[in-house]
């Protein structure tokens, strides 16, 4: 009698039997690391989906947690993900482990790239970025935040990527010592005329640099100036920004939605150019690839288990 009161049992659902397009949309929620090391090993049908080039039009290797605890070579893994795109890559995010060699590898195999995001990639040089910029003629969105790049590299990017509409060049905000520098702002103003969105969090530009950006980028609709403490938006310039910019973030606006550390640096001039308050000694030497982890192995150690299972 009691069994009659029990709720009816739901039918058993076999995830493997889901339609291929639904399974693909679920797996796309994972990042490249999870797909290559976990999802594709579940079963043959998932393996087949994970090898489809359409799964690799966008490669997300951001926010990977504690890199030093990982047991694989992230650069080699990223190269494999790029290979799987079969030339169809349009969107890639790399954080911490990017190098000139990796950027060149991506450029040689991704002529249709529209979005490139490089964050905290200190091993990417001016020469490395300048060399590959000519291979990204379709690039529309670029983020090179917290990277050690000069105005010369930005000039090359501006010349070689005429379709660029969104640009992020973020850094760590500084109040002391107070340093003014409009070099990057002037490069943006003179070489990126089609920008619609610009984020320069923590930049050292002044009102002069901002004025140049407004003059040189007539299509600008979104401008993030948070922690740009040399900018004063009072008076005519502030009025012009309000009238021109639909989405304006002021220097002292809240930073709750900003994805990185927003602590304001207050350090000596010898350290001011390091976004996390680190000095040069805190970075590994050029002979050490800091994406190689102690006790770890590269992807070849996984053999067929990872890539060809």
Short mmCIF file of C-alpha atoms in Angstrom, two decimals:
data_model
loop_
_atom_site.label_atom_id
_atom_site.label_comp_id
_atom_site.label_asym_id
_atom_site.label_seq_id
_atom_site.Cartn_x
_atom_site.Cartn_y
_atom_site.Cartn_z
CA UNK A 1 0.00 0.00 0.00
CA UNK A 2 2.87 2.35 0.88
CA UNK A 3 4.37 1.84 -2.54
CA UNK A 4 1.33 3.49 -4.05
CA UNK A 5 2.23 6.69 -2.23
CA UNK A 6 5.77 6.89 -3.61
CA UNK A 7 6.33 9.41 -6.41
CA UNK A 8 6.73 7.87 -9.84
CA UNK A 9 10.32 7.10 -10.77
CA UNK A 10 11.79 9.41 -13.40
CA UNK A 11 13.04 7.62 -16.49
CA UNK A 12 16.76 6.95 -16.61
CA UNK A 13 18.65 9.53 -18.69
CA UNK A 14 21.72 8.48 -20.60
CA UNK A 15 23.90 11.52 -21.27
CA UNK A 16 25.61 9.72 -24.12
CA UNK A 17 22.31 9.56 -25.99
CA UNK A 18 21.78 13.32 -26.02
CA UNK A 19 21.68 14.85 -29.50
CA UNK A 20 25.14 15.77 -30.73
CA UNK A 21 24.44 19.50 -30.93
CA UNK A 22 23.16 19.63 -27.35
CA UNK A 23 26.16 17.71 -26.06
CA UNK A 24 28.46 20.05 -27.96
CA UNK A 25 26.80 23.13 -26.46
CA UNK A 26 27.28 21.66 -22.96
CA UNK A 27 30.92 20.79 -23.54
CA UNK A 28 31.59 24.26 -24.90
CA UNK A 29 30.94 25.59 -21.39
CA UNK A 30 34.20 23.94 -20.36
CA UNK A 31 37.60 25.42 -21.03
CA UNK A 32 40.21 23.87 -23.28
CA UNK A 33 42.05 22.25 -20.36
CA UNK A 34 38.96 20.44 -19.09
CA UNK A 35 38.00 19.26 -22.57
CA UNK A 36 41.42 17.89 -23.42
CA UNK A 37 42.09 16.23 -20.08
CA UNK A 38 38.64 15.14 -18.91
CA UNK A 39 35.63 15.47 -21.19
CA UNK A 40 37.08 13.79 -24.26
CA UNK A 41 38.02 10.72 -22.20
CA UNK A 42 34.46 9.97 -21.07
CA UNK A 43 33.35 7.97 -24.09
CA UNK A 44 33.87 7.62 -27.82
CA UNK A 45 30.93 9.86 -28.75
CA UNK A 46 32.22 12.69 -26.56
CA UNK A 47 35.67 12.09 -27.97
CA UNK A 48 34.31 12.51 -31.47
CA UNK A 49 32.56 15.76 -30.58
CA UNK A 50 35.66 17.11 -28.85
CA UNK A 51 37.72 16.54 -32.00
CA UNK A 52 35.29 18.48 -34.20
CA UNK A 53 36.95 21.72 -35.44
CA UNK A 54 33.77 23.65 -34.65
CA UNK A 55 34.49 23.04 -30.95
CA UNK A 56 37.71 24.99 -31.27
CA UNK A 57 36.62 28.18 -32.99
CA UNK A 58 36.95 29.72 -29.54
CA UNK A 59 39.73 28.65 -27.14
CA UNK A 60 39.52 29.75 -23.51
CA UNK A 61 42.60 29.24 -21.37
CA UNK A 62 41.95 31.98 -18.81
CA UNK A 63 41.89 31.88 -15.02
CA UNK A 64 43.52 28.50 -14.68
CA UNK A 65 43.95 28.78 -10.93
CA UNK A 66 47.31 27.92 -9.36
CA UNK A 67 49.53 27.33 -12.39
CA UNK A 68 52.30 25.91 -10.25
CA UNK A 69 50.15 22.92 -9.26
CA UNK A 70 49.45 21.85 -12.84
CA UNK A 71 51.07 18.72 -14.24
CA UNK A 72 51.14 19.62 -17.92
CA UNK A 73 52.63 22.08 -20.37
CA UNK A 74 49.97 24.70 -21.05
CA UNK A 75 51.72 26.06 -24.12
CA UNK A 76 51.83 22.64 -25.76
CA UNK A 77 48.19 22.09 -24.84
CA UNK A 78 47.26 25.42 -26.39
CA UNK A 79 49.09 24.51 -29.61
CA UNK A 80 47.12 21.28 -29.79
CA UNK A 81 43.85 23.16 -29.33
CA UNK A 82 44.83 25.53 -32.15
CA UNK A 83 45.59 22.54 -34.39
CA UNK A 84 42.16 21.11 -33.69
CA UNK A 85 40.53 24.30 -34.99
CA UNK A 86 41.85 23.42 -38.48
CA UNK A 87 42.28 27.09 -39.35
CA UNK A 88 38.86 28.10 -38.06
CA UNK A 89 39.98 29.80 -34.85
CA UNK A 90 38.34 33.21 -34.38
CA UNK A 91 38.65 33.80 -30.63
CA UNK A 92 41.39 32.93 -28.13
CA UNK A 93 42.09 33.86 -24.50
CA UNK A 94 45.49 33.24 -22.91
CA UNK A 95 46.48 34.20 -19.42
CA UNK A 96 49.94 34.07 -17.81
CA UNK A 97 51.74 31.59 -20.08
CA UNK A 98 51.79 33.29 -23.49
CA UNK A 99 55.13 33.56 -25.33
CA UNK A 100 56.37 34.94 -28.64
CA UNK A 101 56.68 31.41 -30.03
CA UNK A 102 53.11 30.55 -29.05
CA UNK A 103 51.77 33.76 -30.55
CA UNK A 104 53.62 33.02 -33.79
CA UNK A 105 52.18 29.49 -33.82
CA UNK A 106 48.66 30.88 -33.45
CA UNK A 107 49.21 33.49 -36.16
CA UNK A 108 50.50 30.94 -38.68
CA UNK A 109 47.35 28.81 -38.28
CA UNK A 110 44.59 31.35 -37.59
CA UNK A 111 44.23 33.83 -40.43
CA UNK A 112 40.58 34.46 -39.51
CA UNK A 113 41.22 35.49 -35.90
CA UNK A 114 38.87 38.25 -34.74
CA UNK A 115 39.48 38.33 -30.98
CA UNK A 116 42.78 37.99 -29.12
CA UNK A 117 43.15 38.31 -25.37
CA UNK A 118 46.60 38.20 -23.76
CA UNK A 119 46.66 38.93 -20.03
CA UNK A 120 49.76 38.93 -17.82
CA UNK A 121 51.84 37.44 -20.63
CA UNK A 122 55.21 38.97 -19.74
CA UNK A 123 57.05 36.66 -22.13
CA UNK A 124 55.47 38.34 -25.15
CA UNK A 125 57.78 41.05 -26.47
CA UNK A 126 57.34 44.09 -28.68
CA UNK A 127 59.04 42.22 -31.50
CA UNK A 128 56.84 39.16 -31.02
CA UNK A 129 53.57 41.09 -31.15
CA UNK A 130 54.73 43.31 -34.02
CA UNK A 131 55.77 40.32 -36.11
CA UNK A 132 52.40 38.58 -35.89
CA UNK A 133 50.23 41.70 -36.18
CA UNK A 134 50.48 41.57 -39.98
CA UNK A 135 48.85 38.13 -39.88
CA UNK A 136 45.72 39.37 -38.07
CA UNK A 137 44.07 41.64 -40.67
CA UNK A 138 40.56 40.66 -39.48
CA UNK A 139 41.19 41.34 -35.79
CA UNK A 140 38.35 43.30 -34.20
CA UNK A 141 39.00 42.89 -30.47
CA UNK A 142 42.37 42.99 -28.73
CA UNK A 143 43.24 42.81 -25.04
CA UNK A 144 46.91 43.02 -24.08
CA UNK A 145 46.51 43.96 -20.43
CA UNK A 146 49.29 43.60 -17.84
CA UNK A 147 51.87 42.88 -20.53
CA UNK A 148 55.26 44.57 -20.93
CA UNK A 149 54.76 46.21 -24.32
CA UNK A 150 55.82 49.62 -25.63
CA UNK A 151 54.16 52.21 -27.81
CA UNK A 152 56.08 50.91 -30.86
CA UNK A 153 54.23 47.58 -30.72
CA UNK A 154 50.90 49.39 -30.35
CA UNK A 155 51.66 51.47 -33.43
CA UNK A 156 52.28 48.34 -35.49
CA UNK A 157 49.04 46.79 -34.23
CA UNK A 158 47.12 49.92 -35.18
CA UNK A 159 48.55 49.92 -38.71
CA UNK A 160 48.11 46.19 -39.32
CA UNK A 161 44.66 45.71 -37.76
CA UNK A 162 42.43 48.32 -39.46
CA UNK A 163 39.20 46.62 -38.32
CA UNK A 164 40.04 46.96 -34.62
CA UNK A 165 36.93 48.10 -32.75
CA UNK A 166 37.64 47.08 -29.16
CA UNK A 167 40.93 47.57 -27.33
CA UNK A 168 41.96 46.90 -23.72
CA UNK A 169 45.29 48.08 -22.35
CA UNK A 170 44.92 47.77 -18.59
CA UNK A 171 47.45 48.18 -15.83
CA UNK A 172 47.63 48.63 -12.09
CA UNK A 173 46.54 52.06 -10.86
CA UNK A 174 49.20 54.28 -9.28
CA UNK A 175 48.81 57.39 -7.16
CA UNK A 176 52.37 57.67 -5.83
CA UNK A 177 54.70 58.47 -7.38
CA UNK A 178 52.53 60.56 -9.67
CA UNK A 179 53.73 59.91 -13.19
CA UNK A 180 52.14 61.41 -16.29
CA UNK A 181 52.55 59.71 -19.67
CA UNK A 182 50.44 60.21 -22.79
CA UNK A 183 52.48 58.02 -25.16
CA UNK A 184 50.01 55.14 -25.25
CA UNK A 185 47.03 57.49 -25.47
CA UNK A 186 48.53 59.29 -28.45
CA UNK A 187 49.31 56.01 -30.20
CA UNK A 188 45.69 54.93 -29.74
CA UNK A 189 44.41 58.28 -30.99
CA UNK A 190 46.62 58.28 -34.08
CA UNK A 191 46.45 54.61 -35.09
CA UNK A 192 43.08 53.18 -33.98
CA UNK A 193 40.44 55.48 -35.48
CA UNK A 194 37.64 52.91 -35.64
CA UNK A 195 37.54 52.02 -31.94
CA UNK A 196 34.10 51.75 -30.39
CA UNK A 197 35.23 50.39 -27.01
CA UNK A 198 38.37 51.32 -25.08
CA UNK A 199 39.42 50.18 -21.61
CA UNK A 200 42.65 51.68 -20.21
CA UNK A 201 42.27 50.89 -16.52
CA UNK A 202 45.13 52.33 -14.46
CA UNK A 203 46.70 54.27 -17.33
CA UNK A 204 48.97 57.29 -16.70
CA UNK A 205 47.39 59.51 -19.36
CA UNK A 206 46.35 63.08 -18.61
CA UNK A 207 43.53 65.25 -19.93
CA UNK A 208 45.71 65.98 -22.96
CA UNK A 209 45.89 62.30 -23.83
CA UNK A 210 42.17 61.84 -23.28
CA UNK A 211 41.44 64.82 -25.51
CA UNK A 212 43.55 63.25 -28.25
CA UNK A 213 41.65 59.95 -27.95
CA UNK A 214 38.31 61.73 -28.26
CA UNK A 215 39.57 63.58 -31.33
CA UNK A 216 41.14 60.53 -32.98
CA UNK A 217 38.42 57.96 -32.22
CA UNK A 218 35.13 59.53 -33.33
CA UNK A 219 33.19 56.25 -33.05
CA UNK A 220 34.04 55.68 -29.39
CA UNK A 221 30.96 54.67 -27.39
CA UNK A 222 32.44 52.89 -24.35
CA UNK A 223 35.39 54.26 -22.36
CA UNK A 224 36.76 52.87 -19.09
CA UNK A 225 39.06 55.31 -17.29
CA UNK A 226 38.94 53.78 -13.84
CA UNK A 227 42.08 54.40 -11.76
CA UNK A 228 43.41 56.83 -14.39
CA UNK A 229 44.19 59.28 -11.61
CA UNK A 230 45.80 61.94 -13.80
CA UNK A 231 42.48 62.56 -15.59
CA UNK A 232 40.14 65.27 -14.36
CA UNK A 233 36.69 65.10 -15.93
CA UNK A 234 35.48 68.45 -14.71
CA UNK A 235 34.65 71.31 -17.03
CA UNK A 236 34.52 71.14 -20.81
CA UNK A 237 36.32 67.79 -21.13
CA UNK A 238 33.93 66.10 -18.72
CA UNK A 239 30.96 67.55 -20.57
CA UNK A 240 32.35 66.34 -23.87
CA UNK A 241 32.78 62.82 -22.49
CA UNK A 242 29.23 62.74 -21.17
CA UNK A 243 27.84 63.91 -24.50
CA UNK A 244 29.99 61.59 -26.62
CA UNK A 245 30.36 58.40 -24.58
CA UNK A 246 27.36 56.18 -23.89
CA UNK A 247 29.17 53.98 -21.36
CA UNK A 248 31.66 56.09 -19.40
CA UNK A 249 33.57 54.78 -16.38
CA UNK A 250 35.25 57.59 -14.47
CA UNK A 251 38.62 57.39 -12.67
CA UNK A 252 37.07 56.93 -9.22
CA UNK A 253 34.11 54.77 -10.21
CA UNK A 254 33.56 51.44 -8.37
CA UNK A 255 35.69 48.50 -9.50
CA UNK A 256 33.47 45.67 -8.24
CA UNK A 257 32.99 44.20 -11.70
CA UNK A 258 36.64 44.45 -12.69
CA UNK A 259 38.10 40.90 -12.93
CA UNK A 260 41.60 41.63 -11.63
CA UNK A 261 43.26 43.01 -8.52
CA UNK A 262 42.25 46.65 -8.01
CA UNK A 263 44.46 47.51 -5.08
CA UNK A 264 46.08 50.86 -5.76
CA UNK A 265 49.86 50.63 -5.84
CA UNK A 266 51.98 53.01 -3.79
CA UNK A 267 55.58 52.09 -4.49
CA UNK A 268 58.92 53.61 -5.39
CA UNK A 269 59.69 54.68 -8.92
CA UNK A 270 61.90 51.63 -9.51
CA UNK A 271 58.86 49.38 -9.23
CA UNK A 272 56.15 51.53 -10.72
CA UNK A 273 56.11 49.81 -14.10
CA UNK A 274 55.29 46.39 -12.66
CA UNK A 275 51.50 46.01 -12.48
CA UNK A 276 51.42 43.76 -9.45
CA UNK A 277 53.97 45.71 -7.43
CA UNK A 278 56.66 43.16 -8.27
CA UNK A 279 60.23 44.08 -9.03
CA UNK A 280 62.26 42.57 -11.84
CA UNK A 281 63.86 40.05 -9.54
CA UNK A 282 60.46 38.48 -8.90
CA UNK A 283 60.26 37.26 -12.49
CA UNK A 284 62.09 34.17 -13.70
CA UNK A 285 65.03 34.53 -16.02
CA UNK A 286 64.68 34.18 -19.77
CA UNK A 287 66.14 30.67 -19.49
CA UNK A 288 63.17 29.50 -17.44
CA UNK A 289 59.78 29.02 -19.07
CA UNK A 290 57.51 29.85 -16.18
CA UNK A 291 54.69 27.75 -17.54
CA UNK A 292 56.84 24.65 -16.91
CA UNK A 293 55.98 23.32 -13.48
CA UNK A 294 58.21 21.51 -11.03
CA UNK A 295 57.45 17.83 -10.94
CA UNK A 296 55.20 18.19 -13.97
CA UNK A 297 55.40 16.79 -17.45
CA UNK A 298 54.54 17.97 -20.89
CA UNK A 299 51.60 16.65 -22.87
CA UNK A 300 53.75 14.00 -24.56
CA UNK A 301 53.83 12.14 -21.25
CA UNK A 302 50.12 11.49 -21.63
CA UNK A 303 50.62 9.90 -25.03
CA UNK A 304 47.52 8.45 -26.67
CA UNK A 305 45.54 8.73 -23.45
CA UNK A 306 45.09 12.46 -23.85
CA UNK A 307 45.24 13.27 -27.53
CA UNK A 308 44.51 10.14 -29.52
CA UNK A 309 42.40 7.98 -27.29
#
